[in-house]
GROMACS .gro file of C-alpha atoms in nm:
model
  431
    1UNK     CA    1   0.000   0.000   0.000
    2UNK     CA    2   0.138   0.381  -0.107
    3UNK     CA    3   0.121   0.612   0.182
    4UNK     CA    4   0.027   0.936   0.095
    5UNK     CA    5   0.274   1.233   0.119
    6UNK     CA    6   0.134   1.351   0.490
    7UNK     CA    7   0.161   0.977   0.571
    8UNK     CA    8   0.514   0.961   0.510
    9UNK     CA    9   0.586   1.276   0.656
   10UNK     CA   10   0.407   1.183   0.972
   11UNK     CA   11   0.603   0.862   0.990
   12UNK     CA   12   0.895   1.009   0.989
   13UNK     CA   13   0.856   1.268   1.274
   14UNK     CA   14   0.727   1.030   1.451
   15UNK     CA   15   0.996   0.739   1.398
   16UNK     CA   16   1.125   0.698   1.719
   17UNK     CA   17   1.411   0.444   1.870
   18UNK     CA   18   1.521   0.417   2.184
   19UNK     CA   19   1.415   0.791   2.277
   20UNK     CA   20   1.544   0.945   2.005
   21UNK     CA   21   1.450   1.002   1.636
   22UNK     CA   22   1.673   0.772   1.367
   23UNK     CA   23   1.814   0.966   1.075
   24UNK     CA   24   1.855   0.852   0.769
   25UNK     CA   25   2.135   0.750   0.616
   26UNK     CA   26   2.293   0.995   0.377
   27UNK     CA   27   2.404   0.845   0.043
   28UNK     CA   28   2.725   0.914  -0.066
   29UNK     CA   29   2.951   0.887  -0.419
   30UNK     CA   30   3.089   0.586  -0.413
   31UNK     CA   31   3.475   0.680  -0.377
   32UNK     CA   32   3.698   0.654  -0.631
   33UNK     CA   33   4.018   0.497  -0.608
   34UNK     CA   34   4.308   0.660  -0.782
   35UNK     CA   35   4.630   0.443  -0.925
   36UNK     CA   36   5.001   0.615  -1.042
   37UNK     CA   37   5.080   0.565  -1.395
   38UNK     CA   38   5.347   0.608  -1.667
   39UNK     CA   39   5.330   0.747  -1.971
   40UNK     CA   40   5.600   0.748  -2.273
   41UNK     CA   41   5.552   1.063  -2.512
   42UNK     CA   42   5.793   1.204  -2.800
   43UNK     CA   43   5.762   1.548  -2.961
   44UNK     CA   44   5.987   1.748  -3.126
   45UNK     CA   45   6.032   2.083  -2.909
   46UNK     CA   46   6.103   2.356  -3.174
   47UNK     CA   47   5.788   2.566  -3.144
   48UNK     CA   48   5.769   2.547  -2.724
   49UNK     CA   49   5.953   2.705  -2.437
   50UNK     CA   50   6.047   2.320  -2.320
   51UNK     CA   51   5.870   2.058  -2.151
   52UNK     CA   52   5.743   2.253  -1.816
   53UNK     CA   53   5.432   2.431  -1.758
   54UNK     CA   54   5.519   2.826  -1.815
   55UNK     CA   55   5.269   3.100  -1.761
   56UNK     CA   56   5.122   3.200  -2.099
   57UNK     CA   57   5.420   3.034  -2.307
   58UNK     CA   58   5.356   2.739  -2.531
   59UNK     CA   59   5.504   2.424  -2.363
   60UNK     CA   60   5.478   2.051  -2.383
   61UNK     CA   61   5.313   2.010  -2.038
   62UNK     CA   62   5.074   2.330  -2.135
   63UNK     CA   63   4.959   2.066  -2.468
   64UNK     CA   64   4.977   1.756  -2.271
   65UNK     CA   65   4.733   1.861  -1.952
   66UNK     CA   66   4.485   1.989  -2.194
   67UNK     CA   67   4.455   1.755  -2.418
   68UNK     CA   68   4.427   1.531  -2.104
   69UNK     CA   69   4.139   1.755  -1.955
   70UNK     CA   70   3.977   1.727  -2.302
   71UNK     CA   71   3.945   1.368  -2.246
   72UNK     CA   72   3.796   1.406  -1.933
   73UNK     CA   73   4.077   1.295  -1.760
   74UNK     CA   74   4.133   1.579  -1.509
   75UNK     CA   75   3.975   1.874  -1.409
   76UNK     CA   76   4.039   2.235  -1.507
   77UNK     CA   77   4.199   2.291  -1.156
   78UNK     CA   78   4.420   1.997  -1.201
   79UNK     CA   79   4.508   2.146  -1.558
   80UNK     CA   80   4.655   2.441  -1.369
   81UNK     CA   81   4.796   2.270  -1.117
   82UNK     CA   82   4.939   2.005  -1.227
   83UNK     CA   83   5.107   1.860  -0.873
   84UNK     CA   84   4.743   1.824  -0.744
   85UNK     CA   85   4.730   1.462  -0.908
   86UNK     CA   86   5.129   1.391  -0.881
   87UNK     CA   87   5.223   1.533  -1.186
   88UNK     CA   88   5.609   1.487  -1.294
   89UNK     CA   89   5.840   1.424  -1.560
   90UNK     CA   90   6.186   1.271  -1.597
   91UNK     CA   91   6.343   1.579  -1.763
   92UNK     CA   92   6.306   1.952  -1.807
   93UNK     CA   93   6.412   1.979  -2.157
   94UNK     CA   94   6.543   2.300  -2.272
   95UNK     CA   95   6.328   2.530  -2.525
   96UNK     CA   96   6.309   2.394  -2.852
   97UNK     CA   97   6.496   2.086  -2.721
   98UNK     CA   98   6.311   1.758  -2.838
   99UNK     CA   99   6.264   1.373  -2.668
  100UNK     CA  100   6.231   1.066  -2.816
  101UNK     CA  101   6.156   0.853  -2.500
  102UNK     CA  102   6.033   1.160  -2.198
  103UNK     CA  103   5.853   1.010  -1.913
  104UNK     CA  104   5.540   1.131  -1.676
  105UNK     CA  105   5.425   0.992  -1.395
  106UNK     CA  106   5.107   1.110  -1.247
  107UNK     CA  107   4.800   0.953  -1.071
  108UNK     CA  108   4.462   0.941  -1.208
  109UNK     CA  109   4.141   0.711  -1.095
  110UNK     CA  110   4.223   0.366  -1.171
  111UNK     CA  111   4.095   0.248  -1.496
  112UNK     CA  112   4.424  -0.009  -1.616
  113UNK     CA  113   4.186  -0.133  -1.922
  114UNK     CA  114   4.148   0.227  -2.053
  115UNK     CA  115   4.448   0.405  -1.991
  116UNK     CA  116   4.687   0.088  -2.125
  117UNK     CA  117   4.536   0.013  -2.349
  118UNK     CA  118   4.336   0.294  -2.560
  119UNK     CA  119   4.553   0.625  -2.368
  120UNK     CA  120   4.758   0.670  -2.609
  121UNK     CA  121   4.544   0.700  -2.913
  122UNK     CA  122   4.289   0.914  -2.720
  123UNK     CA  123   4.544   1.153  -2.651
  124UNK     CA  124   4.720   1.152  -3.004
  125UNK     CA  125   4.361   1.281  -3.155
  126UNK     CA  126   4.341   1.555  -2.909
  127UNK     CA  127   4.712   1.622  -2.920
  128UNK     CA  128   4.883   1.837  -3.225
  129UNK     CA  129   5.138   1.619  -3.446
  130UNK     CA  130   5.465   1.715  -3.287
  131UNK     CA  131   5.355   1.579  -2.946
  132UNK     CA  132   5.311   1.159  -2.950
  133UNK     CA  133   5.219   0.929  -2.635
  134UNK     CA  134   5.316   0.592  -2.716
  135UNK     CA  135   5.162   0.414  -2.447
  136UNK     CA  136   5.100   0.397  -2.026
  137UNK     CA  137   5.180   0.184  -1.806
  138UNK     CA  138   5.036   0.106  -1.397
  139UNK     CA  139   5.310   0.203  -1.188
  140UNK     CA  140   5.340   0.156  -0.789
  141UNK     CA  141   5.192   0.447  -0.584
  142UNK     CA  142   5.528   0.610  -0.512
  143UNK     CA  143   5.704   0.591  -0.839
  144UNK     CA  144   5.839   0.947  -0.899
  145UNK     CA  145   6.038   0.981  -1.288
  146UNK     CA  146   6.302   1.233  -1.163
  147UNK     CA  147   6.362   1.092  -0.850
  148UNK     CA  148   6.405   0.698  -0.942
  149UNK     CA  149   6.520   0.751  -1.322
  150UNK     CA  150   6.894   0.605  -1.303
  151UNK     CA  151   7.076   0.772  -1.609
  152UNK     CA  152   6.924   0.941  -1.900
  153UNK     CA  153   7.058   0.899  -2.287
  154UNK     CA  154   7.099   1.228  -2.472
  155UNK     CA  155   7.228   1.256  -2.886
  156UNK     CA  156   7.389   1.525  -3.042
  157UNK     CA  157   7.345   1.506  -3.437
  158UNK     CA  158   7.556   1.764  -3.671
  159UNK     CA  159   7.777   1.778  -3.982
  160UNK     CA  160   8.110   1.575  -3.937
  161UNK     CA  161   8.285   1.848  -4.113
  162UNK     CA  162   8.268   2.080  -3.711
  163UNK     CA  163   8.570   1.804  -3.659
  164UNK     CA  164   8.784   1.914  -3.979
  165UNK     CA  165   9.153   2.045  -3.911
  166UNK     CA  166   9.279   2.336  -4.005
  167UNK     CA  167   9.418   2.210  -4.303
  168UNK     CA  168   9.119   2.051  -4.420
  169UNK     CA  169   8.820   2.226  -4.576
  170UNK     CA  170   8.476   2.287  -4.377
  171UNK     CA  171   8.210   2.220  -4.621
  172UNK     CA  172   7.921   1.937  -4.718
  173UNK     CA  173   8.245   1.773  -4.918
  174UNK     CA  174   8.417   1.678  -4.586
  175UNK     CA  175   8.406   1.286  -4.455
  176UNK     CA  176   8.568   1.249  -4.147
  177UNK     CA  177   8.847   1.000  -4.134
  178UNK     CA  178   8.861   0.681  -3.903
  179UNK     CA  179   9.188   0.842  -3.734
  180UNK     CA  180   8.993   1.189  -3.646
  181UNK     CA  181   8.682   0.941  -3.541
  182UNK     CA  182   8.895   0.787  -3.292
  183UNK     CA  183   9.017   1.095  -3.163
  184UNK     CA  184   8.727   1.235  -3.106
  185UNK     CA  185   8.610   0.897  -2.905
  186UNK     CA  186   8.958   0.934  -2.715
  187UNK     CA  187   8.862   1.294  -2.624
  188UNK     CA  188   8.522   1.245  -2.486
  189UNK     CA  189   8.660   0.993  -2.288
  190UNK     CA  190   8.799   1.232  -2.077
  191UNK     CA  191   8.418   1.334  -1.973
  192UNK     CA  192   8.394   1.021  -1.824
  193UNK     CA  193   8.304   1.004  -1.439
  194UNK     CA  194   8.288   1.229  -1.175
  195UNK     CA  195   8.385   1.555  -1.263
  196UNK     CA  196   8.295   1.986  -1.169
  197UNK     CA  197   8.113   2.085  -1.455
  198UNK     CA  198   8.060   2.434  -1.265
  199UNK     CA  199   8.225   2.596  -1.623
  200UNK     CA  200   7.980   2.407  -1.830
  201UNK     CA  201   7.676   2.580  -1.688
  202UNK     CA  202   7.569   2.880  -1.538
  203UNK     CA  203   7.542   3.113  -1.204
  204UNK     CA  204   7.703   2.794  -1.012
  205UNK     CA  205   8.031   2.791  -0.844
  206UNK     CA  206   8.304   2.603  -0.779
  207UNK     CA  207   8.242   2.483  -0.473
  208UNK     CA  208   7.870   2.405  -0.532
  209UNK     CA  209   7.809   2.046  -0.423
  210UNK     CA  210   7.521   2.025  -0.712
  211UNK     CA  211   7.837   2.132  -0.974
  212UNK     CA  212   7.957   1.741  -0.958
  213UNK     CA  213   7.787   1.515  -1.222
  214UNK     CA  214   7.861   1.205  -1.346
  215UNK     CA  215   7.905   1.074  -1.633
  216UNK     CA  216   7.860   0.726  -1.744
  217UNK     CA  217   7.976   0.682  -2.132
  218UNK     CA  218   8.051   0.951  -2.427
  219UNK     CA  219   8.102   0.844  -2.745
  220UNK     CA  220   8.071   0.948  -3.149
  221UNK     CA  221   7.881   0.662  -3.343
  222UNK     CA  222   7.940   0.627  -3.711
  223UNK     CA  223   7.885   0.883  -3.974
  224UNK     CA  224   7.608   0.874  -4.188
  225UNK     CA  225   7.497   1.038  -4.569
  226UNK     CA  226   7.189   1.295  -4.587
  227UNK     CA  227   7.039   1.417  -4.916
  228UNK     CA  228   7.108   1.774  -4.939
  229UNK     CA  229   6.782   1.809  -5.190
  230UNK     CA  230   6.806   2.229  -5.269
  231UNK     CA  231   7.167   2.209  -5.307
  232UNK     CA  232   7.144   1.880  -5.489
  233UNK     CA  233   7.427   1.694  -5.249
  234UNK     CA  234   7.511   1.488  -4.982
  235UNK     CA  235   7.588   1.551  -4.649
  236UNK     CA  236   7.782   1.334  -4.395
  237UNK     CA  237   7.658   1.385  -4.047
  238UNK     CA  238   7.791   1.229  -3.695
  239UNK     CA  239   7.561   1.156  -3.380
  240UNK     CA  240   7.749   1.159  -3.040
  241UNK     CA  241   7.562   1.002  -2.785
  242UNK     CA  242   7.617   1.085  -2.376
  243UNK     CA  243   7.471   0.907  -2.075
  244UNK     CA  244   7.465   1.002  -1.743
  245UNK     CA  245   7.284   1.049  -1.429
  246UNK     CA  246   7.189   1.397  -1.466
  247UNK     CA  247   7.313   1.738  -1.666
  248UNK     CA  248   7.347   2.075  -1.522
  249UNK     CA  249   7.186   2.346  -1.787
  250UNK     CA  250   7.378   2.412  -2.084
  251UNK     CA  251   7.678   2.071  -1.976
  252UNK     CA  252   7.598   1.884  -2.289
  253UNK     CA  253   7.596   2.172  -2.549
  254UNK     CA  254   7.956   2.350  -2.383
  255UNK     CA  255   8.112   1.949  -2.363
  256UNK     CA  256   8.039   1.919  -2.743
  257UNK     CA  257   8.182   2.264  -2.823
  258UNK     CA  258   8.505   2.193  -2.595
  259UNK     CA  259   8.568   1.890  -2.804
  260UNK     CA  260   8.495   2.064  -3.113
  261UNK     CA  261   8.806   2.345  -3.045
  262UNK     CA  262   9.014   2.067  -2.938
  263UNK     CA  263   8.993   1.905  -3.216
  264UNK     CA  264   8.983   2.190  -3.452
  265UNK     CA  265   9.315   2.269  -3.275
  266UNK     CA  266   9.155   2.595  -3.143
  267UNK     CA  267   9.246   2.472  -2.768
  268UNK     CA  268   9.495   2.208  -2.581
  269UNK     CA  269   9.342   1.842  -2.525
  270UNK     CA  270   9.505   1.963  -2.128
  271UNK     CA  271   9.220   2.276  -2.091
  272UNK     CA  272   8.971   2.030  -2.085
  273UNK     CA  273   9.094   1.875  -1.754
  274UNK     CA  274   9.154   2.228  -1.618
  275UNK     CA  275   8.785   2.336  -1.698
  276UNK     CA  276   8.726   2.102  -1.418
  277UNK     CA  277   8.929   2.331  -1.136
  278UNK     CA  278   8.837   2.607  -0.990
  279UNK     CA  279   8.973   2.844  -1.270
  280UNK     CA  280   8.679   3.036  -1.445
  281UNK     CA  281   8.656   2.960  -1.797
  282UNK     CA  282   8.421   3.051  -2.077
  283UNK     CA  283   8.342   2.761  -2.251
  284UNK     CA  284   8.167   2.781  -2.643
  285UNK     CA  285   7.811   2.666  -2.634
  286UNK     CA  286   7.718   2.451  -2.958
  287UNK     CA  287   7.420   2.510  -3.135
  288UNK     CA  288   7.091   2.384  -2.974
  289UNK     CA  289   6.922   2.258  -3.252
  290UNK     CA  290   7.078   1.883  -3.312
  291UNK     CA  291   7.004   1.832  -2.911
  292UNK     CA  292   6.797   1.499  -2.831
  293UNK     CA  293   6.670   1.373  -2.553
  294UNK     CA  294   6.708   0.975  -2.643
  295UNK     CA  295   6.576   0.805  -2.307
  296UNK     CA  296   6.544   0.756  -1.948
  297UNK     CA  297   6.644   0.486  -1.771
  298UNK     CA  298   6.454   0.279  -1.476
  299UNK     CA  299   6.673  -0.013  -1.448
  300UNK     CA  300   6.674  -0.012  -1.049
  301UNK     CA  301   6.323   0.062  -1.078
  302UNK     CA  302   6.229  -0.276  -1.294
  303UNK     CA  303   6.465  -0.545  -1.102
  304UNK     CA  304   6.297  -0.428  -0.797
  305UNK     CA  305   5.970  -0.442  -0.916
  306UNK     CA  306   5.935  -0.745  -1.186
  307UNK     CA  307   5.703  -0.925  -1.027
  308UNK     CA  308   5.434  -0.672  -0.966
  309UNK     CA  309   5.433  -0.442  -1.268
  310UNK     CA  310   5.571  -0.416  -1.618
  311UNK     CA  311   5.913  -0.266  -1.701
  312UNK     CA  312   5.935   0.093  -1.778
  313UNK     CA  313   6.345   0.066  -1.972
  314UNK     CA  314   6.144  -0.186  -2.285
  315UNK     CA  315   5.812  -0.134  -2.337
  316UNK     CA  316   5.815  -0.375  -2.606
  317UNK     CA  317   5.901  -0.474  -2.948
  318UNK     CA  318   5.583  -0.262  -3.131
  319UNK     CA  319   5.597   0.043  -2.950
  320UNK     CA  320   5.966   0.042  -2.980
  321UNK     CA  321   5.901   0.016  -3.413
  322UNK     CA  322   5.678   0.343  -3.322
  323UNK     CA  323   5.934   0.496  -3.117
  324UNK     CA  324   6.205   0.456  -3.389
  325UNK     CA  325   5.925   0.566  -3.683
  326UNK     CA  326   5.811   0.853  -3.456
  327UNK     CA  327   6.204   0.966  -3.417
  328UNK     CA  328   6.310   0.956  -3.787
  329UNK     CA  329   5.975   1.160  -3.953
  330UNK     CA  330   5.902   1.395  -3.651
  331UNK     CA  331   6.239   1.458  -3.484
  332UNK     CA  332   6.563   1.359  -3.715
  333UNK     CA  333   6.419   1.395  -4.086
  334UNK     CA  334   6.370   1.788  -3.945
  335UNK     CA  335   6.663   1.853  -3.751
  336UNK     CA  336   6.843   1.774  -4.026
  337UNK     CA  337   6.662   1.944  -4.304
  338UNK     CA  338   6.620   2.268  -4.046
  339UNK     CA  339   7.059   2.210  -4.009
  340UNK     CA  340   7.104   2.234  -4.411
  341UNK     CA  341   6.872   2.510  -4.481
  342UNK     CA  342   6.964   2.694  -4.218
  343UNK     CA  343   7.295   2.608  -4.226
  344UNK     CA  344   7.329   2.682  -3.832
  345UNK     CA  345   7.645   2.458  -3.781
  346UNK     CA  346   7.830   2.700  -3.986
  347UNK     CA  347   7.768   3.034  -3.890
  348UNK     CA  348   7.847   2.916  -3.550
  349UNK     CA  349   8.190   2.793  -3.643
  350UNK     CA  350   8.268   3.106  -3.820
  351UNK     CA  351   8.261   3.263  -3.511
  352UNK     CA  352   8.448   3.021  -3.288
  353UNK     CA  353   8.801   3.126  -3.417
  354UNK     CA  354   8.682   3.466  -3.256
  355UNK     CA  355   8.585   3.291  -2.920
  356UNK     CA  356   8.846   3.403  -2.584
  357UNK     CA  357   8.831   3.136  -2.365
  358UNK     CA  358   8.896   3.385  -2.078
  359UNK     CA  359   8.677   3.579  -1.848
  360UNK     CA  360   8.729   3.919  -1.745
  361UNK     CA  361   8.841   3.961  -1.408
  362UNK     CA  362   8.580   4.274  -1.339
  363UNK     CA  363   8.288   4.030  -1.475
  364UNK     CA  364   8.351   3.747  -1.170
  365UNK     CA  365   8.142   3.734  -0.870
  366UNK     CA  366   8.272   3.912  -0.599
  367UNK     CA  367   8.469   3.696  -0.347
  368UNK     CA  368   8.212   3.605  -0.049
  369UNK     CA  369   8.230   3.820   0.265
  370UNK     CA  370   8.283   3.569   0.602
  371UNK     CA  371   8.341   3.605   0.943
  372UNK     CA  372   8.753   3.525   0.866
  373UNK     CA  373   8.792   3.760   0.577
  374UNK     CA  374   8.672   4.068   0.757
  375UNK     CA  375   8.856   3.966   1.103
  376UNK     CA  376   9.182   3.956   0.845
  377UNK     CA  377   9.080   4.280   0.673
  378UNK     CA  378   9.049   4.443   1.077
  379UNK     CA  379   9.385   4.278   1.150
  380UNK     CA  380   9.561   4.383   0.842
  381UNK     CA  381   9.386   4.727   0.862
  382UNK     CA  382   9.521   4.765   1.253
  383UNK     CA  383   9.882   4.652   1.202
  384UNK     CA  384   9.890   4.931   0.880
  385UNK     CA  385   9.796   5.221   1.140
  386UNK     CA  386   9.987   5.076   1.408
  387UNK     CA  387  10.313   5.056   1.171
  388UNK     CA  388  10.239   5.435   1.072
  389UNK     CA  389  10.173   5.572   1.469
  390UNK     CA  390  10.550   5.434   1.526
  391UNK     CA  391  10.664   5.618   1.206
  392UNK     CA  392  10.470   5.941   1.279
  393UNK     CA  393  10.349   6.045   1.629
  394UNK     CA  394  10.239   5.843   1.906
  395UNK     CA  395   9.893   6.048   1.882
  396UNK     CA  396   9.672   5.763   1.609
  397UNK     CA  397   9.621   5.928   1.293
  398UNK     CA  398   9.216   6.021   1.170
  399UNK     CA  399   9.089   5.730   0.965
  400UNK     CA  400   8.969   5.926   0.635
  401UNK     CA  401   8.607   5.772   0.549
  402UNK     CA  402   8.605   5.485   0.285
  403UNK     CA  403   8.364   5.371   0.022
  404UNK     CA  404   8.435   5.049  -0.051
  405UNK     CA  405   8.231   4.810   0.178
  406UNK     CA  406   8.512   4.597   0.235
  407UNK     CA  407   8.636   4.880   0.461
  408UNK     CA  408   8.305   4.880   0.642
  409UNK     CA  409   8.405   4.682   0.913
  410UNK     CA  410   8.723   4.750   0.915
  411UNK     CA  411   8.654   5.134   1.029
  412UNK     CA  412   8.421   5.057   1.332
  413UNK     CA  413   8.648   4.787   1.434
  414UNK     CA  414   8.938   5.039   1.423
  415UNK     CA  415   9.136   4.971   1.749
  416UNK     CA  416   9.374   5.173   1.971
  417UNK     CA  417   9.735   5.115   1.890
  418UNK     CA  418   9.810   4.960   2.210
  419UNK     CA  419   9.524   4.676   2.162
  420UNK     CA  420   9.640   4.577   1.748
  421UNK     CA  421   9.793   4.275   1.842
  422UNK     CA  422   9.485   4.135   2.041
  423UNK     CA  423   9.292   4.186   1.678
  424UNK     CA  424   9.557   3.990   1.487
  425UNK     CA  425   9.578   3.764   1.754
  426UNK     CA  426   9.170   3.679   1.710
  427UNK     CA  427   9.227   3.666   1.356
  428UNK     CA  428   9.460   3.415   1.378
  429UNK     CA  429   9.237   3.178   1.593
  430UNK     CA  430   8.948   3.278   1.384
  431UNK     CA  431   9.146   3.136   1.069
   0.00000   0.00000   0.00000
């Protein structure tokens, strides 16, 4: 029997338990339970400001999050901040730097079927053609790509000739020899390690801890022939490949011009094992454009986890086939077209016999100001007006103001004659 409106109203004001009236329960969502996940992308990075979200610049995050909120994936908020579901990536790749294998980790609601298995083409029609997922993978809920990415693969692709001697000519002509290809491989070499790459970088110094990298291989692979098709010719190119743990900004792109000028003869083989010491050194910066990010690596990251989730270092014979398609017709095939038309490589060698490998003294950073410094600058400051009382008068002679501030201290701390040798003395034990 249907009880009226009134009816049910009545019942419930008068639906009493134990003294007291029984509310309802109050339905709720059922929750949703989120899982982390991988995802391998390419793109070729000439038309954004590199892979990070920047405020109003075109980037490959800014591309990726909306084509994922376009999918329904996240929500505007998480679109503009990203960290709210985990967010990261392996590597911030320089502007117009491109990636063959970039990873992202982030954590959406758990849907394994979906995301592994039709992600990648969802996002591809939503994404432009310079930007390609090639699949997703489940991940464990603390898997971070920065953080637990081993080493990380980067290629540098230009003309063999930026390795020609002095007596040799620099044009498309040029094939480099097996006896300069082997002394190029000898020179890299020396990369190898643990080295300070504080002069391969920027507004770091010597003694900055985060200056050390190391470097696991550096070597120049064999040269190979491009079609030249305006000028009707071909070119031989040269890809050297570098892995390591992690680069400083600019490391890669200064180490390949060091080894250029070394062995162009335009430096000793020796400077490169002084860039390493605490000398300053301005160090050419190669061109930008042949600059690749190859892949990252997760080798600790898949022995430790075999059992439980798929490898993130192979993700299998047919996406590697798309990988290696995706890398020749989106990233190489240009770079090397965009390298003879513009003809980048040489312009910037033109200049290089030009390039002082100096700094000028006035451009350094001034030295740090400590607690010993100054005490040495009072001490040395005391002894000079001591030395010049027992010359003149006994009476101490008027301190005339200074400007510099390294004289700052050493005015208020100014002592009588008789009391110099206490400063020095505190100097001393300060040092």
């Amino acid at each position: 029997m249907t009880k009226t409106v009134e009816e049910q109203a009545v019942d419930k004001l008068n639906h009493v338990q134990s003294g007291g009236v029984q509310k309802e329960a109050v339905k709720r969502p059922p929750r949703v339970k989120n899982a982390k996940y991988a995802m391998l992308l390419g793109y070729q990075g000439k038309k954004y400001f590199g892979m990070q979200l920047q405020k109003d610049l075109p980037t490959i995050e800014s591309k990726l999050l909306e084509a994922m909120e376009k999918a329904g994936w996240i929500t505007p908020a998480q679109r503009d901040k990203p960290f709210d579901f985990f967010f990261q990536r392996a590597a911030r790749t320089d502007r117009a730097v491109s990636a063959v294998r970039q990873m992202c980790g982030m954590q959406l609601p758990r849907d394994d079927a979906k995301y592994q298995t039709e992600g990648a083409g969802i996002l591809n029609d939503l994404l432009p053609a310079d930007i390609r997922v090639f699949g997703m993978r489940r991940t464990t809920n603390f898997f971070h790509p920065q953080k637990q990415c081993d080493y990380r693969t980067y290629s540098y692709t230009c003309p063999s000739f930026v390795f020609a001697k002095p007596t040799e000519l620099t044009n498309a002509s040029y094939r480099i020899s097996p006896e300069t290809l082997a002394e190029v491989n000898d020179i890299l070499s020396i990369y190898k390690g643990t080295h300070n790459f504080f002069n391969y970088t920027a507004k770091r110094a010597y003694d900055d801890m985060s200056s050390n990298r190391y470097i696991v291989s550096f070597e120049c692979k064999k040269p190979f022939l491009f079609r030249d098709e305006f000028r009707n010719e071909d070119v031989e190119f040269v890809q050297i490949t570098v892995k390591g743990q992690s680069f400083v900004l600019h490391q890669i792109r200064k180490m390949v011009g060091m080894v250029i000028c070394v062995v162009r003869e335009l430096h000793l083989k020796s400077a490169i094992q002084r860039s390493f010491e605490g000398q300053r050194m301005d160090i050419p910066m190669a061109p930008g454009l042949g600059l690749l990010l190859e892949q990252t690596h997760y080798d600790s990251y898949d022995r430790k986890n075999s059992k439980s989730h798929e490898p993130l270092s192979d993700w299998g014979e047919m996406i590697e086939k798309e990988v290696q398609r995706t890398k020749f017709e989106l990233i190489t095939k240009d770079t090397l077209e965009m390298e003879l038309l513009s003809q980048g490589m040489l312009k910037w060698l033109a200049d290089l016999v030009h390039h002082d490998f100096t700094c000028n003294p006035e451009a350094e950073e001034p030295e740090k100001k400590t607690f010993v410094t100054m005490a040495a600058a009072c001490a040395s400051k005391a002894a000079k007006e001591q030395a010049a009382v027992g010359e003149g008068s006994e009476e101490a002679p008027e301190v005339a103001p200074s400007t510099s501030e390294d004289a700052k201290p050493v005015e208020e701390a100014a002592p009588v004659p008789e009391e110099a040798p206490k400063v020095e003395e505190k100097a001393a034990a300060s040092a």
